[in-house]
mmCIF file of C-alpha atoms in Angstrom:
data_model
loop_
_atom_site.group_PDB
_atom_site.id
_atom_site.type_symbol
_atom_site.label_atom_id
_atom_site.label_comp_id
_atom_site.label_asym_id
_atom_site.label_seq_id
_atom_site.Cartn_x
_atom_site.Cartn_y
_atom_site.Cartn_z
ATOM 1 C CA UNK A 1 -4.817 -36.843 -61.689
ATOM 2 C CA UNK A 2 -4.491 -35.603 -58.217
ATOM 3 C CA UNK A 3 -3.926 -37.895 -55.142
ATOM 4 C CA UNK A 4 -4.068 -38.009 -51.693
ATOM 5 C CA UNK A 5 -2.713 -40.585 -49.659
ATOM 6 C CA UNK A 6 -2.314 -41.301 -46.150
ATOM 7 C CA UNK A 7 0.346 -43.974 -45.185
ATOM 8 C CA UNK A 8 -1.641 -47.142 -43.770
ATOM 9 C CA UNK A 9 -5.228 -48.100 -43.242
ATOM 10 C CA UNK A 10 -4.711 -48.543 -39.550
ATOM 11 C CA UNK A 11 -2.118 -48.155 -37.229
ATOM 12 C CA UNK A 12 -1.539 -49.504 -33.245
ATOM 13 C CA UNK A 13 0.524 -48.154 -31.014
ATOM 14 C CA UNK A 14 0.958 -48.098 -26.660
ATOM 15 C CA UNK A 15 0.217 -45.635 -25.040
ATOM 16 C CA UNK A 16 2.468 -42.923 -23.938
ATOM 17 C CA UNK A 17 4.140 -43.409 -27.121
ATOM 18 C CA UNK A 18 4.197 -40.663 -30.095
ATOM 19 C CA UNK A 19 2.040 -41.749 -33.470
ATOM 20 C CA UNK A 20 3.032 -40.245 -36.846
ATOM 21 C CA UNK A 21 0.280 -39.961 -39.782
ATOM 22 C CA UNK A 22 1.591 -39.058 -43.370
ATOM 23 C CA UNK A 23 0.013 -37.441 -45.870
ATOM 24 C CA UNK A 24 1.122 -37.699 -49.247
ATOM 25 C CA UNK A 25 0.030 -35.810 -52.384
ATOM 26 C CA UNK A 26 0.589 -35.710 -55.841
ATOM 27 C CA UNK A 27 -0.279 -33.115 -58.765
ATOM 28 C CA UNK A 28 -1.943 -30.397 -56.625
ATOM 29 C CA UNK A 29 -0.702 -27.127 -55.361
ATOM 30 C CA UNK A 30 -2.374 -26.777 -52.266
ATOM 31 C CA UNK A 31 -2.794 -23.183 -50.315
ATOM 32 C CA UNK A 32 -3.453 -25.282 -47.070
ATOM 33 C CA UNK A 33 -3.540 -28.713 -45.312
ATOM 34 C CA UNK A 34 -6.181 -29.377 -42.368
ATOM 35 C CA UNK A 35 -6.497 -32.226 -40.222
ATOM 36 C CA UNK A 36 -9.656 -33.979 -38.709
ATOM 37 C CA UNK A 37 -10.324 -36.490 -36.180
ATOM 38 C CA UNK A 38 -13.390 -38.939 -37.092
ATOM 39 C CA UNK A 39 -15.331 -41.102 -34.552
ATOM 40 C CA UNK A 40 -17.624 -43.816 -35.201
ATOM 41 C CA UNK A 41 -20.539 -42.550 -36.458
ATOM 42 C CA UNK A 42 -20.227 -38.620 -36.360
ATOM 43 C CA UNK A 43 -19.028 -36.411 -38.641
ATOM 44 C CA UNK A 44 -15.046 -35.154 -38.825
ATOM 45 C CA UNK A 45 -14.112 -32.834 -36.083
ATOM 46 C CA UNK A 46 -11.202 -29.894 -37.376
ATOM 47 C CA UNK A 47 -8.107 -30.176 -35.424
ATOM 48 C CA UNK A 48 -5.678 -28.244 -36.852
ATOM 49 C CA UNK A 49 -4.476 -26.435 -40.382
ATOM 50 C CA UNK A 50 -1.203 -25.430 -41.720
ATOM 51 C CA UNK A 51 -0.585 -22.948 -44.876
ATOM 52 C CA UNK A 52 1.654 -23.708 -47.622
ATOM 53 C CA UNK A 53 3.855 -20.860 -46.045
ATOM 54 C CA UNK A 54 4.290 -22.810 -42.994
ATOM 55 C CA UNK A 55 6.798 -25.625 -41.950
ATOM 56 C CA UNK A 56 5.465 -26.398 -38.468
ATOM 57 C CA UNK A 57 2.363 -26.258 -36.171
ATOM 58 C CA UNK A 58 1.273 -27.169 -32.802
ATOM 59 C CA UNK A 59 -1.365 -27.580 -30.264
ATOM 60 C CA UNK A 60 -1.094 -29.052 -27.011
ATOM 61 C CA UNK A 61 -0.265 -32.946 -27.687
ATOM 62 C CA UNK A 62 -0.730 -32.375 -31.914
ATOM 63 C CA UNK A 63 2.428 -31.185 -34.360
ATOM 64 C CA UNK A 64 2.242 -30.747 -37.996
ATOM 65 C CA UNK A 65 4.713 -30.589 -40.893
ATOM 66 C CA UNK A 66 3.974 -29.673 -44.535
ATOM 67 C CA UNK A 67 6.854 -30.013 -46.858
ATOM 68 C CA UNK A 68 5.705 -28.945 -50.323
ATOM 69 C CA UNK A 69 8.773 -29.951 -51.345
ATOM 70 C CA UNK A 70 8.419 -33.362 -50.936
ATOM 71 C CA UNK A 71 4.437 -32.983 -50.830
ATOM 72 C CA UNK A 72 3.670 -34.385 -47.802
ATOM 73 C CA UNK A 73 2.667 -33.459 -44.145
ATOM 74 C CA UNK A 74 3.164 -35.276 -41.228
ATOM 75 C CA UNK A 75 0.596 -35.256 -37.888
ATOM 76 C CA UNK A 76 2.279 -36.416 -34.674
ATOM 77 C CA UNK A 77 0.024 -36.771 -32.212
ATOM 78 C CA UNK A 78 2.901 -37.037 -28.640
ATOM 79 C CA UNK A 79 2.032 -39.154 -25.460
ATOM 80 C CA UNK A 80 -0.906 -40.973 -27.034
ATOM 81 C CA UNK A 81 -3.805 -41.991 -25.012
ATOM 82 C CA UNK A 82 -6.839 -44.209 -25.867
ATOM 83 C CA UNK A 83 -9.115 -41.476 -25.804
ATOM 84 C CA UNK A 84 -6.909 -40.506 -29.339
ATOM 85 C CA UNK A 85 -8.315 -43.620 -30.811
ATOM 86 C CA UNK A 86 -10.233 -42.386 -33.947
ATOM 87 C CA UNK A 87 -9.494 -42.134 -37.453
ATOM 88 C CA UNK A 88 -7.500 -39.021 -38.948
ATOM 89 C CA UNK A 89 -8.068 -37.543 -42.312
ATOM 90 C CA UNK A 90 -5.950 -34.915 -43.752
ATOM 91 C CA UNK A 91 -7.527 -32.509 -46.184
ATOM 92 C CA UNK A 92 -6.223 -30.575 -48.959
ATOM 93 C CA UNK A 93 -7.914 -27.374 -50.589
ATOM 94 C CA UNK A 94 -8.418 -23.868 -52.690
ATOM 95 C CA UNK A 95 -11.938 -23.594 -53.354
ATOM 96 C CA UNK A 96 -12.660 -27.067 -53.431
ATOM 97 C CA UNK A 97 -11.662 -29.792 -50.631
ATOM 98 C CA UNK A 98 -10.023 -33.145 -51.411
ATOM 99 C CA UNK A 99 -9.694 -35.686 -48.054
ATOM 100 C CA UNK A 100 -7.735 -38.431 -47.901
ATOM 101 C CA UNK A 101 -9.060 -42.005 -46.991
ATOM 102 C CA UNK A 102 -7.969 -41.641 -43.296
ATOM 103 C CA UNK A 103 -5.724 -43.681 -40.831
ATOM 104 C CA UNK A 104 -7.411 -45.267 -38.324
ATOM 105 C CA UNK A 105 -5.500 -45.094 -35.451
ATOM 106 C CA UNK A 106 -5.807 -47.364 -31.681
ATOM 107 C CA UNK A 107 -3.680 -46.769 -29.079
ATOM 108 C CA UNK A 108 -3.656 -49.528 -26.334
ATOM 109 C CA UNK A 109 -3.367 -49.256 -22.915
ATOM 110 C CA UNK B 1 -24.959 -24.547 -29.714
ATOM 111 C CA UNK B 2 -23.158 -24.030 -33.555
ATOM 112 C CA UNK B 3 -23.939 -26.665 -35.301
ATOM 113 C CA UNK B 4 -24.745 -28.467 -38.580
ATOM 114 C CA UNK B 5 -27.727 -30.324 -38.862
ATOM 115 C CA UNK B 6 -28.637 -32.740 -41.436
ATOM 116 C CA UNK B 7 -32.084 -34.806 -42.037
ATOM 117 C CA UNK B 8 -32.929 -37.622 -42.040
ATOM 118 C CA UNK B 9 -30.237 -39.439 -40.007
ATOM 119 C CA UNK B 10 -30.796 -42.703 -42.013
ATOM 120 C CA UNK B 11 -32.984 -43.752 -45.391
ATOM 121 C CA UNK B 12 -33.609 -46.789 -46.639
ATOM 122 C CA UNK B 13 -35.654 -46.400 -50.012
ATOM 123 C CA UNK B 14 -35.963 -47.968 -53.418
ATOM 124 C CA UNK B 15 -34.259 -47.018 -56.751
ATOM 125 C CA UNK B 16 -35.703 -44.075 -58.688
ATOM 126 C CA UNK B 17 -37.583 -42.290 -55.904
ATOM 127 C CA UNK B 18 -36.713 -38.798 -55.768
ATOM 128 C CA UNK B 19 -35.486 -37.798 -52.232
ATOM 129 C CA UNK B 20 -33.891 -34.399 -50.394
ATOM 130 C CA UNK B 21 -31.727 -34.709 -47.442
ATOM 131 C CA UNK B 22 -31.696 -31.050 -45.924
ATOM 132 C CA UNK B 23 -29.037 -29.541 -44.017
ATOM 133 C CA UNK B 24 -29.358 -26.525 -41.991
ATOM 134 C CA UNK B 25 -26.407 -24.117 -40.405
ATOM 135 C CA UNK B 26 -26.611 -22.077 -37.587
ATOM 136 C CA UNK B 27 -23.202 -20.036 -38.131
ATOM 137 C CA UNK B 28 -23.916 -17.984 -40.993
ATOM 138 C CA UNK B 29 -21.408 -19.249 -42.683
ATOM 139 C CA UNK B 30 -21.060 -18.501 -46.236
ATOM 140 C CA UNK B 31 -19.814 -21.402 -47.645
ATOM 141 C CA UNK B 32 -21.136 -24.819 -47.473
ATOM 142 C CA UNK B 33 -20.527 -28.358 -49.104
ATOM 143 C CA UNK B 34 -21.707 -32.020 -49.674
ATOM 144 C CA UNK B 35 -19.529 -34.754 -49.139
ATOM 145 C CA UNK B 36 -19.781 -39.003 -49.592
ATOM 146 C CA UNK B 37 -17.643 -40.846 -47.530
ATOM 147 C CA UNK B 38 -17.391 -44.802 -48.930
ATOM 148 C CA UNK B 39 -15.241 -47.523 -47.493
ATOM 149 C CA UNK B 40 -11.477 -46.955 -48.898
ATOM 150 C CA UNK B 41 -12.751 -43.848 -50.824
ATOM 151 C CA UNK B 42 -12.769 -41.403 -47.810
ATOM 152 C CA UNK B 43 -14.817 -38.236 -48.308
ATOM 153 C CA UNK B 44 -15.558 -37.048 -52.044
ATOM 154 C CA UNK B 45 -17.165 -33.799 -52.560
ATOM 155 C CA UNK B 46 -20.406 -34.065 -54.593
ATOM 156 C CA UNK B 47 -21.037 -29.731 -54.529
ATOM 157 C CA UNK B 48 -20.049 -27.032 -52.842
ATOM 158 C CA UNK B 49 -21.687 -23.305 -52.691
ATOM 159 C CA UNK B 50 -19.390 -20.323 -51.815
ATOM 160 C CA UNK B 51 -22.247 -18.424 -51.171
ATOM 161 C CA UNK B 52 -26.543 -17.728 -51.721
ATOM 162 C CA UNK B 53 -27.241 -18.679 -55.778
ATOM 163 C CA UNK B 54 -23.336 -19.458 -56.224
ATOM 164 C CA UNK B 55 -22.753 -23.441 -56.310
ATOM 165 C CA UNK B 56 -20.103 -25.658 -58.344
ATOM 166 C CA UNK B 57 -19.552 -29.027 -58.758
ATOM 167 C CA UNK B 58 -16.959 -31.236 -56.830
ATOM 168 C CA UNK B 59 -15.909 -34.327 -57.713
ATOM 169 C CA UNK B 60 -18.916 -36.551 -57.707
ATOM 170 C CA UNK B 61 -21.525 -34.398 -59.160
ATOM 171 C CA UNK B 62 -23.647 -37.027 -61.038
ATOM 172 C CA UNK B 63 -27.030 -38.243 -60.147
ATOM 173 C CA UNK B 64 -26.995 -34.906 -57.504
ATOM 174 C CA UNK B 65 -28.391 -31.538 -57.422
ATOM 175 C CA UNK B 66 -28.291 -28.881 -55.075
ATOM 176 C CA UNK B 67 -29.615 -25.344 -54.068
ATOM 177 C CA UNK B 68 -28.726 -22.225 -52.225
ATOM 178 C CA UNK B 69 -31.661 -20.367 -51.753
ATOM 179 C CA UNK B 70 -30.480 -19.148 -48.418
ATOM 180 C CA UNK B 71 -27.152 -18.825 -46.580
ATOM 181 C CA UNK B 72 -28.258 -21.122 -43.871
ATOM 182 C CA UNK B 73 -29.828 -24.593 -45.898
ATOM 183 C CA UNK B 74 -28.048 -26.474 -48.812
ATOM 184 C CA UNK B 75 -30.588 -29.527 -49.636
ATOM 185 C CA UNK B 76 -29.254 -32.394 -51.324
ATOM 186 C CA UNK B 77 -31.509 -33.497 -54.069
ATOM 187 C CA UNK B 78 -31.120 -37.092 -55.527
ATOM 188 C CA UNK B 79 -33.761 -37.128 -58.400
ATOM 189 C CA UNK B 80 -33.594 -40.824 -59.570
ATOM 190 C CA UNK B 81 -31.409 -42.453 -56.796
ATOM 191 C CA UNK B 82 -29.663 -45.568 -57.912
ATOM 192 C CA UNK B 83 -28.240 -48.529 -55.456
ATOM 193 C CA UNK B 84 -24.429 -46.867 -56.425
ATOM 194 C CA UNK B 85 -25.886 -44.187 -54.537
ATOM 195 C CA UNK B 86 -25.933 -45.812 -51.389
ATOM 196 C CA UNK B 87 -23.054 -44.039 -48.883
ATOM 197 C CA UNK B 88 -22.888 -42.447 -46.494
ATOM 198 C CA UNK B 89 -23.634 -38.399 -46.749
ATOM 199 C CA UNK B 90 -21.961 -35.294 -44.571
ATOM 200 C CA UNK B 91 -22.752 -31.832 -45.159
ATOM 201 C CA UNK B 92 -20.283 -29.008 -43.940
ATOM 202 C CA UNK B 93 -20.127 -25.827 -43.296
ATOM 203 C CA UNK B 94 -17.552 -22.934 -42.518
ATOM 204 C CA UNK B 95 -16.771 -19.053 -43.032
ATOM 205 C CA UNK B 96 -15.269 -18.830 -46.257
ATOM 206 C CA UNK B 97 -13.709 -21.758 -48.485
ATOM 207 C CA UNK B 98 -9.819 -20.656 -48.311
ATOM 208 C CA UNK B 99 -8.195 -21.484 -44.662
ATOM 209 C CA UNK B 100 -11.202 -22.002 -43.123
ATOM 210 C CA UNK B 101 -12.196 -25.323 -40.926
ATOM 211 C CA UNK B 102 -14.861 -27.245 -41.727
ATOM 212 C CA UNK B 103 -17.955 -28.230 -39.269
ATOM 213 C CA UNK B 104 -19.356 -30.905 -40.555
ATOM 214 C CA UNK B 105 -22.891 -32.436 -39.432
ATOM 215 C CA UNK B 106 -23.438 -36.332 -38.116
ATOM 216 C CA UNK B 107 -24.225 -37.701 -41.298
ATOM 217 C CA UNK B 108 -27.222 -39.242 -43.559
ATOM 218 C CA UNK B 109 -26.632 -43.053 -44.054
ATOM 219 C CA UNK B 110 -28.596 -43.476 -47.307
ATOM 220 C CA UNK B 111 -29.514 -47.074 -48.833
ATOM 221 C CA UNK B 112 -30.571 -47.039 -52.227
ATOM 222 C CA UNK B 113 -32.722 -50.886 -53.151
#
């Protein structure tokens, strides 16, 4: 059956330093791979999406990888700041959309 | 403002009840979807609609219904709710299903008794 899963629960990291999210997947062919941020009580926010024809994307602080190869994608989010303290789903899709369970990320000052 | 808007916010009602929790889209977007999000689950798509009168099922189908009279609303219709039921709800929105982002509304925290 198909699977998506992200690499921990929660993770902690200081500030100023760069957090990495992974985002595995198994038995799917996805065309794409988005990313959301989720807050406490409110609804995910899009931050970025890749294509399958893509190896690398960017904006401002974010970069993502997707390796269909290896079927995964990784979301580096570079000179963290509390304010990035959320949790991060990634989010895999044709038609249909299948998220993962999320990271839950704190940075701490 | 864009947005998607879902009502009510938060339910508490008893097993077997029939209830609709509407969602409404400003965009004109043509697709549009239901999602669940439970602890260590994540999101789980119940339906999605890729357009007016066009709906499929997602994962989580049972115990739902939707409709698509209109581009704008996609209700969520639980006809007999059940406590397994209980979640919490997000509808979402965006231009077409393939490449698009979603924009999804604040949620409808529904308890089932």
């Amino acid at each position: 059956s198909q699977k998506i899963e992200q690499n921990s629960e929660a993770l902690n990291i200081q500030e100023g330093k760069t957090a990495t999210l992974t985002c595995n997947y198994t038995n799917y062919s996805p065309a794409y791979l988005q990313w959301y941020r989720q807050d406490p009580g409110r609804g995910p926010v899009f931050l970025l999406l890749i294509r399958e024809n893509e190896k690398e994307k960017r904006k401002e602080r974010l970069k993502v990888t997707f390796d269909t190869t290896l079927k995964q994608s990784l979301f580096h989010i570079t000179a963290s700041q509390p304010a990035d303290s959320a949790t991060y789903l990634c989010a895999l899709g044709n038609n249909d959309m299948r998220f993962g369970a999320g990271t839950r990320l704190t940075v701490k000052p | 403002e864009a947005q998607v808007t879902q009502n009510p916010r938060y339910l508490i009602t008893v097993t077997g009840k029939k209830l609709t929790v509407t969602c409404s889209q400003n965009m004109n977007h043509e697709y549009m979807s239901w999602y669940r999000q439970d602890p260590g689950l994540g999101l789980r798509q119940i339906y999605y609609s890729m357009n007016v009168e066009v709906t499929d099922k997602g994962d989580v189908p049972e115990g739902y219904k939707v409709s698509r009279k209109e581009k704008r609303n996609f209700p969520l219709i639980l006809e007999s709710p059940s406590p397994n039921q209980t979640s919490l709800y997000f509808c979402a929105s965006s231009r077409g299903a393939d490449n698009q982002p979603q924009h999804f509304g604040d949620g409808t925290r529904l308890s089932i008794l």
